[in-house]
PDB file of C-alpha atoms in Angstrom:
ATOM      1  CA  UNK M  12     -19.436   8.422 -23.637  1.00 55.00           C
ATOM      2  CA  UNK M  13     -16.246   7.302 -25.400  1.00 78.00           C
ATOM      3  CA  UNK M  14     -15.701  10.847 -26.686  1.00 77.00           C
ATOM      4  CA  UNK M  15     -15.837  12.135 -23.095  1.00 90.00           C
ATOM      5  CA  UNK M  16     -13.253   9.560 -22.033  1.00 93.00           C
ATOM      6  CA  UNK M  17     -10.869  10.505 -24.839  1.00 93.00           C
ATOM      7  CA  UNK M  18     -11.336  14.208 -24.099  1.00 93.00           C
ATOM      8  CA  UNK M  19     -10.548  13.652 -20.412  1.00 95.00           C
ATOM      9  CA  UNK M  20      -7.382  11.722 -21.311  1.00 94.00           C
ATOM     10  CA  UNK M  21      -6.196  14.499 -23.609  1.00 95.00           C
ATOM     11  CA  UNK M  22      -6.898  17.121 -20.948  1.00 95.00           C
ATOM     12  CA  UNK M  23      -4.894  15.137 -18.391  1.00 94.00           C
ATOM     13  CA  UNK M  24      -2.000  14.585 -20.800  1.00 94.00           C
ATOM     14  CA  UNK M  25      -1.857  18.287 -21.606  1.00 96.00           C
ATOM     15  CA  UNK M  26      -2.005  19.214 -17.932  1.00 95.00           C
ATOM     16  CA  UNK M  27       0.608  16.614 -16.982  1.00 95.00           C
ATOM     17  CA  UNK M  28       3.027  17.945 -19.591  1.00 95.00           C
ATOM     18  CA  UNK M  29       2.932  21.327 -17.852  1.00 96.00           C
ATOM     19  CA  UNK M  30       3.355  20.128 -14.240  1.00 95.00           C
ATOM     20  CA  UNK M  31       6.610  21.317 -12.690  1.00 96.00           C
ATOM     21  CA  UNK M  32       5.978  20.134  -9.131  1.00 96.00           C
ATOM     22  CA  UNK M  33       7.996  16.997  -8.361  1.00 96.00           C
ATOM     23  CA  UNK M  34       5.708  16.148  -5.425  1.00 97.00           C
ATOM     24  CA  UNK M  35       2.668  16.062  -7.744  1.00 96.00           C
ATOM     25  CA  UNK M  36       4.552  13.908 -10.262  1.00 96.00           C
ATOM     26  CA  UNK M  37       5.616  11.525  -7.474  1.00 96.00           C
ATOM     27  CA  UNK M  38       1.984  11.210  -6.359  1.00 96.00           C
ATOM     28  CA  UNK M  39       0.891  10.417  -9.904  1.00 95.00           C
ATOM     29  CA  UNK M  40       3.718   7.883 -10.218  1.00 94.00           C
ATOM     30  CA  UNK M  41       2.541   6.222  -6.990  1.00 91.00           C
ATOM     31  CA  UNK M  42      -1.006   5.943  -8.353  1.00 91.00           C
ATOM     32  CA  UNK M  43       0.321   4.390 -11.561  1.00 91.00           C
ATOM     33  CA  UNK M  44       2.530   1.912  -9.671  1.00 88.00           C
ATOM     34  CA  UNK M  45      -0.398   0.806  -7.531  1.00 84.00           C
ATOM     35  CA  UNK M  46      -2.537   0.354 -10.639  1.00 84.00           C
ATOM     36  CA  UNK M  47       0.157  -1.762 -12.300  1.00 83.00           C
ATOM     37  CA  UNK M  48       0.383  -4.077  -9.286  1.00 83.00           C
ATOM     38  CA  UNK M  49      -3.225  -5.076  -9.695  1.00 82.00           C
ATOM     39  CA  UNK M  50      -5.611  -6.486  -7.162  1.00 86.00           C
ATOM     40  CA  UNK M  51      -3.418  -9.402  -6.063  1.00 86.00           C
ATOM     41  CA  UNK M  52      -1.234  -7.187  -3.906  1.00 82.00           C
ATOM     42  CA  UNK M  53      -4.307  -5.679  -2.226  1.00 85.00           C
ATOM     43  CA  UNK M  54      -5.815  -8.912  -0.896  1.00 91.00           C
ATOM     44  CA  UNK M  55      -4.938 -10.708   2.329  1.00 93.00           C
ATOM     45  CA  UNK M  56      -2.808 -13.839   2.615  1.00 95.00           C
ATOM     46  CA  UNK M  57      -5.954 -15.709   3.661  1.00 96.00           C
ATOM     47  CA  UNK M  58      -7.699 -14.654   0.443  1.00 95.00           C
ATOM     48  CA  UNK M  59      -4.669 -15.667  -1.618  1.00 94.00           C
ATOM     49  CA  UNK M  60      -4.622 -19.086   0.062  1.00 96.00           C
ATOM     50  CA  UNK M  61      -8.334 -19.521  -0.603  1.00 95.00           C
ATOM     51  CA  UNK M  62      -7.867 -18.702  -4.279  1.00 95.00           C
ATOM     52  CA  UNK M  63      -4.928 -21.115  -4.502  1.00 95.00           C
ATOM     53  CA  UNK M  64      -7.077 -23.853  -2.925  1.00 95.00           C
ATOM     54  CA  UNK M  65      -9.839 -23.171  -5.442  1.00 93.00           C
ATOM     55  CA  UNK M  66      -7.407 -23.403  -8.348  1.00 94.00           C
ATOM     56  CA  UNK M  67      -5.980 -26.638  -6.935  1.00 95.00           C
ATOM     57  CA  UNK M  68      -9.472 -28.112  -6.567  1.00 93.00           C
ATOM     58  CA  UNK M  69     -10.347 -27.096 -10.128  1.00 92.00           C
ATOM     59  CA  UNK M  70      -7.123 -28.653 -11.443  1.00 93.00           C
ATOM     60  CA  UNK M  71      -8.098 -31.912  -9.716  1.00 95.00           C
ATOM     61  CA  UNK M  72     -11.586 -31.781 -11.242  1.00 92.00           C
ATOM     62  CA  UNK M  73     -13.308 -31.110  -7.905  1.00 91.00           C
ATOM     63  CA  UNK M  74     -15.942 -28.853  -9.412  1.00 91.00           C
ATOM     64  CA  UNK M  75     -19.661 -28.293  -8.911  1.00 88.00           C
ATOM     65  CA  UNK M  76     -22.077 -27.320 -11.674  1.00 91.00           C
ATOM     66  CA  UNK M  77     -22.987 -23.651 -11.962  1.00 92.00           C
ATOM     67  CA  UNK M  78     -26.632 -24.470 -11.222  1.00 92.00           C
ATOM     68  CA  UNK M  79     -25.630 -25.947  -7.846  1.00 91.00           C
ATOM     69  CA  UNK M  80     -23.580 -22.885  -6.955  1.00 89.00           C
ATOM     70  CA  UNK M  81     -26.513 -20.623  -7.847  1.00 92.00           C
ATOM     71  CA  UNK M  82     -28.726 -22.556  -5.413  1.00 91.00           C
ATOM     72  CA  UNK M  83     -26.210 -22.188  -2.573  1.00 90.00           C
ATOM     73  CA  UNK M  84     -25.565 -18.479  -3.182  1.00 90.00           C
ATOM     74  CA  UNK M  85     -29.047 -17.530  -4.355  1.00 89.00           C
ATOM     75  CA  UNK M  86     -29.617 -14.946  -1.629  1.00 87.00           C
ATOM     76  CA  UNK M  87     -26.507 -12.994  -2.703  1.00 87.00           C
ATOM     77  CA  UNK M  88     -27.164 -13.097  -6.446  1.00 81.00           C
TER      78      UNK M  88
END
């Protein structure tokens, strides 16, 4: 499968080097910019606050064992 991935990259690089349409290049640049931002910019403020609370709790040592979490969330695992 790795060979297929490398082949696809080379094909895209070769194609991209021949693109003369600024609109297409802008679209590709937008995709790249979104990818560089990562997932943090895609989540809600509520989700960010929840993550921050979890980090704060962990920093304070307010943690539960993994086995306890598995019991609580068993139906989703």
